[in-house]
Amino acid sequence: MQHLDGNALAGALAEFFSFDVTTAIARCNGCGAVDEFARAIVFTSPAGTVVRCNSCDHVLATLVESGDRAWLGFSGVSAIEVRRG
Amino acid sequence: MIGRPSVPRSGWHPATVVANTPETTTAARLELDVDGWPGNAAGQHLDVRLTAPDGYTATRSYSIASAGPATGDTTRVVLAVDRVPDGEVSPFLVDVARAGDRFEVHGPLGAFFVWQPAAAGVAASAGDGEADAAGGPDAAGGPDAAGGPVAAATRPVQLIAGGSGVVPFVAMAQAHADAADATPFRLLYSVRTPADVFFAPEFERLAAASAPFRLDLVYTREAPAGWPTPPARITREALAEAVLPTSDAPLVYVCGSTGFVERVASWLIELGHDARAIRTERFGGT
Amino acid sequence: MSFITRGFGGRSRERDDRLPPGQTLVHDFPVLSAGPTPEVDTAEWELRIVTEGATHRWNWDEFNALPHEDVNTDIHCVTHWSKLGTSWRGVSLDTLFENVESQFDFVMAHSYGGYTTNVPLDELLDGQAWVVTEFDGEPLDPEHGGPARLIVPHLYFWKSAKWVRSLVMMPRDDPGFWEQNGYHIHGDPWQEERYW
Ligand SMILES: Cc1cc2nc3c(=O)[nH]c(=O)nc-3n(C[C@H](O)[C@H](O)[C@H](O)COP(=O)(O)OP(=O)(O)OC[C@H]3O[C@@H](n4cnc5c(N)ncnc54)[C@H](O)[C@@H]3O)c2cc1C
Ligand SMILES: [Zn+2]
């Protein structure tokens, strides 16, 4: 088991979004913490990636990748704040 | 956009190895020519994707050591890769890759673990709630309470690296020197032995440049002859002595293996550094 | 725009006729977990089966007093590796469900650490699933799911919940953690039921 910073997901998330999601601010459904995605804790494994809140460990997001398909879940995020350019 | 370094747009690009040279006893420096590279800010990384003949692919992240102006006028990108024994990708990059080989890179990536000189127009931290930490705690607790830009470019910078974790910092220190930026820069660098120092000649040059930069090395296994302290793993006390004091309210960047980053970051908090002023880049492993 | 990189093969990928489609053989035992390894003290450990009417509980000593079986089986991971002839020791779900009454046909396995996975009850009975506490004659390592994990070898290995804590009966086949996030609701390796 390895864990990284949310920042390390910049590449994987760039496949889904046209902006850098790692600098967006997300609110955790578990504890209400509001923080940059880049500061979340990322657990990587070949089975999938789980992003957890750095305050309460709640699962914020999941990423499953397989060849030409990928699944991105934001089950633990109530909202993200995106800066307009 | 205010508040974040403006970084070039990321994309997939074909990269050709220009040179692969030994960097330390276990690591190599890879100079790449990346077709269509849009430039990068100091501290960004890229993802390397290797494809096997049966279509199998493996993707890994690597920090970018080169900090060419983020204007896309150079296609040269420098990486430094440490060999992880039994690893899938790093032994290939260190031992097998040679001039002329090609693979894909996705980048530049990440606008969080980035430092840019004031001259770049956007301060490293303006508007993200860290700049005001110098003046007092962030009352709202949110990361964005501060609002507009503040003169944060002169906020002192403390870099802390373990092993290959120094790669993004050579880019930051180079950007700092290239801009003749007046921000105080300090790098605390933990290595096993003198032969394990990445970018030794570059750091020597940077220390001699006009931009204020100081390198503090910590040897964990073997120190050079005459070194004042015996080799030892970094401790909380050694850290307290070697990093900029909390009264300077430095921005602190920590990079290296996950275990190293975790130890250092928790000590920094115990020493009273503001959690919001600490940025971490965990490379994995233990 | 993918192109082959000279000299790159990746980790060796060994095929074998006994393997389901798309699987390759491993000899070690890769650890797959997407969170911190929960530390579960056997003094506090408890296994529960929860139905609409009752909760059945076993503490560590009670569980160890149940009849145990040796299980020798192949396991197949959704990430394309299979391991042949693994040996485990534990309690059959037939034993655990002996006195359990429920109208419901589906089970949600819950783990210490918060993960869940769904399995139909009829795929857990008749010698198809066990709660095991030993691997290769040794107590199960925490990183491989110790002190106790579920094994359901005929389904992809993510269904074999590590650190299992309760089996909760449910009226519908609701998706568990990974099943909500891209994985197949059922997970039969011979049908390659990997993802939605
Ligand atoms: C944002 C980011 C930037 C990075 N930048 C660099 C860089 O500039 N230079 C560099 O050399 N590496 C860097 N890394 C690490 C790199 O991405 C790979 O993890 C590393 O090269 C190992 O890959 P591998 O395929 O050889 O090993 P794998 O096959 O992935 O792993 C083999 C074994 O080694 C362990 N392991 C994985 N990563 C590490 C590690 N970093 N240290 C020790 N053990 C490990 C694994 O747990 C596993 O058991 C960076 C990582 C991130 C997330
Ligand atoms: Zn939280």
PDB file of N, CA and C in Angstrom, chain A residues 1 43-50 52 57 59 62-66 69 71-75, chain C residues 31-37 77-80 113 115 143 177-178 180-183 194-196:
ATOM      1  N   MET A   1       0.832  -1.207   0.000  1.00  0.00           N
ATOM      2  CA  MET A   1       0.000   0.000   0.000  1.00  0.00           C
ATOM      3  C   MET A   1       0.865   1.255   0.000  1.00  0.00           C
ATOM      4  N   PHE A  43      -4.545   7.010  -1.753  1.00  0.00           N
ATOM      5  CA  PHE A  43      -4.082   5.625  -1.647  1.00  0.00           C
ATOM      6  C   PHE A  43      -4.172   5.009  -3.025  1.00  0.00           C
ATOM      7  N   THR A  44      -3.034   4.549  -3.528  1.00  0.00           N
ATOM      8  CA  THR A  44      -3.046   3.978  -4.864  1.00  0.00           C
ATOM      9  C   THR A  44      -2.883   2.472  -4.769  1.00  0.00           C
ATOM     10  N   SER A  45      -3.556   1.771  -5.630  1.00  0.00           N
ATOM     11  CA  SER A  45      -3.308   0.344  -5.785  1.00  0.00           C
ATOM     12  C   SER A  45      -3.761   0.014  -7.187  1.00  0.00           C
ATOM     13  N   PRO A  46      -3.272  -1.093  -7.736  1.00  0.00           N
ATOM     14  CA  PRO A  46      -3.677  -1.430  -9.095  1.00  0.00           C
ATOM     15  C   PRO A  46      -5.190  -1.602  -9.209  1.00  0.00           C
ATOM     16  N   ALA A  47      -5.862  -1.886  -8.103  1.00  0.00           N
ATOM     17  CA  ALA A  47      -7.311  -2.085  -8.149  1.00  0.00           C
ATOM     18  C   ALA A  47      -8.062  -0.768  -8.269  1.00  0.00           C
ATOM     19  N   GLY A  48      -7.458   0.300  -7.810  1.00  0.00           N
ATOM     20  CA  GLY A  48      -8.149   1.579  -7.858  1.00  0.00           C
ATOM     21  C   GLY A  48      -7.500   2.548  -6.897  1.00  0.00           C
ATOM     22  N   THR A  49      -7.892   3.799  -7.036  1.00  0.00           N
ATOM     23  CA  THR A  49      -7.324   4.859  -6.211  1.00  0.00           C
ATOM     24  C   THR A  49      -8.411   5.409  -5.315  1.00  0.00           C
ATOM     25  N   VAL A  50      -8.080   5.607  -4.049  1.00  0.00           N
ATOM     26  CA  VAL A  50      -9.029   6.179  -3.116  1.00  0.00           C
ATOM     27  C   VAL A  50      -8.431   7.458  -2.546  1.00  0.00           C
ATOM     28  N   ARG A  52      -8.693  10.305   0.280  1.00  0.00           N
ATOM     29  CA  ARG A  52      -9.302  10.487   1.594  1.00  0.00           C
ATOM     30  C   ARG A  52      -9.034  11.880   2.146  1.00  0.00           C
ATOM     31  N   ASP A  57     -10.100  11.235   7.290  1.00  0.00           N
ATOM     32  CA  ASP A  57      -9.936   9.935   6.610  1.00  0.00           C
ATOM     33  C   ASP A  57     -11.146   9.491   5.791  1.00  0.00           C
ATOM     34  N   VAL A  59     -13.651   8.874   2.851  1.00  0.00           N
ATOM     35  CA  VAL A  59     -13.382   8.718   1.420  1.00  0.00           C
ATOM     36  C   VAL A  59     -14.018   9.885   0.655  1.00  0.00           C
ATOM     37  N   THR A  62     -13.029   8.347  -5.642  1.00  0.00           N
ATOM     38  CA  THR A  62     -12.426   7.093  -6.090  1.00  0.00           C
ATOM     39  C   THR A  62     -12.153   7.190  -7.584  1.00  0.00           C
ATOM     40  N   LEU A  63     -11.145   6.455  -8.004  1.00  0.00           N
ATOM     41  CA  LEU A  63     -10.817   6.422  -9.417  1.00  0.00           C
ATOM     42  C   LEU A  63     -10.462   4.985  -9.790  1.00  0.00           C
ATOM     43  N   VAL A  64     -11.197   4.441 -10.749  1.00  0.00           N
ATOM     44  CA  VAL A  64     -10.918   3.092 -11.248  1.00  0.00           C
ATOM     45  C   VAL A  64     -10.594   3.236 -12.724  1.00  0.00           C
ATOM     46  N   GLU A  65      -9.488   2.640 -13.151  1.00  0.00           N
ATOM     47  CA  GLU A  65      -9.083   2.782 -14.549  1.00  0.00           C
ATOM     48  C   GLU A  65      -8.889   1.426 -15.186  1.00  0.00           C
ATOM     49  N   SER A  66      -9.350   1.302 -16.415  1.00  0.00           N
ATOM     50  CA  SER A  66      -9.158   0.063 -17.150  1.00  0.00           C
ATOM     51  C   SER A  66      -9.115   0.374 -18.631  1.00  0.00           C
ATOM     52  N   ARG A  69     -11.480   2.805 -20.460  1.00  0.00           N
ATOM     53  CA  ARG A  69     -12.564   3.294 -19.609  1.00  0.00           C
ATOM     54  C   ARG A  69     -12.017   3.677 -18.239  1.00  0.00           C
ATOM     55  N   TRP A  71     -13.584   5.274 -14.210  1.00  0.00           N
ATOM     56  CA  TRP A  71     -14.736   5.645 -13.391  1.00  0.00           C
ATOM     57  C   TRP A  71     -14.237   6.567 -12.287  1.00  0.00           C
ATOM     58  N   LEU A  72     -14.856   7.724 -12.197  1.00  0.00           N
ATOM     59  CA  LEU A  72     -14.466   8.691 -11.188  1.00  0.00           C
ATOM     60  C   LEU A  72     -15.650   8.895 -10.265  1.00  0.00           C
ATOM     61  N   GLY A  73     -15.488   8.630  -8.987  1.00  0.00           N
ATOM     62  CA  GLY A  73     -16.564   8.810  -8.009  1.00  0.00           C
ATOM     63  C   GLY A  73     -16.213   9.932  -7.061  1.00  0.00           C
ATOM     64  N   PHE A  74     -17.207  10.761  -6.747  1.00  0.00           N
ATOM     65  CA  PHE A  74     -16.990  11.858  -5.795  1.00  0.00           C
ATOM     66  C   PHE A  74     -17.943  11.697  -4.617  1.00  0.00           C
ATOM     67  N   SER A  75     -18.070  10.454  -4.127  1.00  0.00           N
ATOM     68  CA  SER A  75     -19.110  10.163  -3.147  1.00  0.00           C
ATOM     69  C   SER A  75     -18.978  10.975  -1.858  1.00  0.00           C
TER      70      SER A  75
ATOM     71  N   VAL C  31      -0.253  -7.120  -2.524  1.00  0.00           N
ATOM     72  CA  VAL C  31      -1.154  -6.522  -1.539  1.00  0.00           C
ATOM     73  C   VAL C  31      -1.953  -5.440  -2.221  1.00  0.00           C
ATOM     74  N   LEU C  32      -3.256  -5.551  -2.155  1.00  0.00           N
ATOM     75  CA  LEU C  32      -4.093  -4.515  -2.735  1.00  0.00           C
ATOM     76  C   LEU C  32      -4.959  -3.941  -1.642  1.00  0.00           C
ATOM     77  N   SER C  33      -4.675  -2.725  -1.246  1.00  0.00           N
ATOM     78  CA  SER C  33      -5.630  -2.079  -0.358  1.00  0.00           C
ATOM     79  C   SER C  33      -5.563  -0.605  -0.626  1.00  0.00           C
ATOM     80  N   ALA C  34      -6.695   0.013  -0.505  1.00  0.00           N
ATOM     81  CA  ALA C  34      -6.776   1.416  -0.871  1.00  0.00           C
ATOM     82  C   ALA C  34      -7.088   2.246   0.351  1.00  0.00           C
ATOM     83  N   GLY C  35      -6.383   1.964   1.413  1.00  0.00           N
ATOM     84  CA  GLY C  35      -6.570   2.738   2.625  1.00  0.00           C
ATOM     85  C   GLY C  35      -5.594   2.243   3.654  1.00  0.00           C
ATOM     86  N   PRO C  36      -5.589   2.887   4.815  1.00  0.00           N
ATOM     87  CA  PRO C  36      -4.700   2.425   5.863  1.00  0.00           C
ATOM     88  C   PRO C  36      -5.106   1.017   6.306  1.00  0.00           C
ATOM     89  N   THR C  37      -4.151   0.209   6.718  1.00  0.00           N
ATOM     90  CA  THR C  37      -4.459  -1.134   7.212  1.00  0.00           C
ATOM     91  C   THR C  37      -5.048  -1.016   8.616  1.00  0.00           C
ATOM     92  N   CYS C  77      -7.617 -12.037  -9.189  1.00  0.00           N
ATOM     93  CA  CYS C  77      -7.804 -10.625  -8.869  1.00  0.00           C
ATOM     94  C   CYS C  77      -8.228  -9.878 -10.131  1.00  0.00           C
ATOM     95  N   VAL C  78      -9.081  -8.892  -9.952  1.00  0.00           N
ATOM     96  CA  VAL C  78      -9.569  -8.103 -11.088  1.00  0.00           C
ATOM     97  C   VAL C  78      -8.426  -7.383 -11.802  1.00  0.00           C
ATOM     98  N   THR C  79      -7.306  -7.167 -11.115  1.00  0.00           N
ATOM     99  CA  THR C  79      -6.167  -6.492 -11.737  1.00  0.00           C
ATOM    100  C   THR C  79      -5.314  -7.467 -12.556  1.00  0.00           C
ATOM    101  N   HIS C  80      -5.928  -8.562 -12.971  1.00  0.00           N
ATOM    102  CA  HIS C  80      -5.350  -9.483 -13.957  1.00  0.00           C
ATOM    103  C   HIS C  80      -4.346 -10.488 -13.417  1.00  0.00           C
ATOM    104  N   GLY C 113     -12.487  -0.725   9.005  1.00  0.00           N
ATOM    105  CA  GLY C 113     -11.874   0.193   8.051  1.00  0.00           C
ATOM    106  C   GLY C 113     -12.901   0.784   7.098  1.00  0.00           C
ATOM    107  N   TYR C 115     -14.834  -0.652   4.402  1.00  0.00           N
ATOM    108  CA  TYR C 115     -15.207  -1.142   3.080  1.00  0.00           C
ATOM    109  C   TYR C 115     -16.395  -2.081   3.129  1.00  0.00           C
ATOM    110  N   GLU C 143      -1.977  -6.975   6.634  1.00  0.00           N
ATOM    111  CA  GLU C 143      -2.049  -6.415   5.276  1.00  0.00           C
ATOM    112  C   GLU C 143      -2.757  -7.347   4.291  1.00  0.00           C
ATOM    113  N   PHE C 177     -18.729  -1.014  -1.918  1.00  0.00           N
ATOM    114  CA  PHE C 177     -17.870   0.148  -2.162  1.00  0.00           C
ATOM    115  C   PHE C 177     -17.351   0.212  -3.601  1.00  0.00           C
ATOM    116  N   TRP C 178     -16.640  -0.808  -4.038  1.00  0.00           N
ATOM    117  CA  TRP C 178     -16.070  -0.750  -5.391  1.00  0.00           C
ATOM    118  C   TRP C 178     -17.156  -0.925  -6.445  1.00  0.00           C
ATOM    119  N   GLN C 180     -20.021   0.333  -6.389  1.00  0.00           N
ATOM    120  CA  GLN C 180     -20.633   1.642  -6.663  1.00  0.00           C
ATOM    121  C   GLN C 180     -19.725   2.503  -7.523  1.00  0.00           C
ATOM    122  N   ASN C 181     -18.452   2.125  -7.587  1.00  0.00           N
ATOM    123  CA  ASN C 181     -17.473   3.023  -8.193  1.00  0.00           C
ATOM    124  C   ASN C 181     -16.822   2.455  -9.443  1.00  0.00           C
ATOM    125  N   GLY C 182     -17.510   1.526 -10.110  1.00  0.00           N
ATOM    126  CA  GLY C 182     -17.015   1.048 -11.395  1.00  0.00           C
ATOM    127  C   GLY C 182     -16.951  -0.462 -11.529  1.00  0.00           C
ATOM    128  N   TYR C 183     -16.835  -1.180 -10.394  1.00  0.00           N
ATOM    129  CA  TYR C 183     -16.685  -2.626 -10.492  1.00  0.00           C
ATOM    130  C   TYR C 183     -18.027  -3.309 -10.744  1.00  0.00           C
ATOM    131  N   ARG C 194     -15.585  -7.786 -14.829  1.00  0.00           N
ATOM    132  CA  ARG C 194     -14.688  -6.912 -14.068  1.00  0.00           C
ATOM    133  C   ARG C 194     -15.351  -5.600 -13.689  1.00  0.00           C
ATOM    134  N   TYR C 195     -15.918  -4.936 -14.699  1.00  0.00           N
ATOM    135  CA  TYR C 195     -16.458  -3.596 -14.485  1.00  0.00           C
ATOM    136  C   TYR C 195     -17.906  -3.560 -14.934  1.00  0.00           C
ATOM    137  N   TRP C 196     -18.581  -2.405 -14.732  1.00  0.00           N
ATOM    138  CA  TRP C 196     -19.976  -2.226 -15.139  1.00  0.00           C
ATOM    139  C   TRP C 196     -20.173  -2.747 -16.547  1.00  0.00           C
TER     140      TRP C 196
END
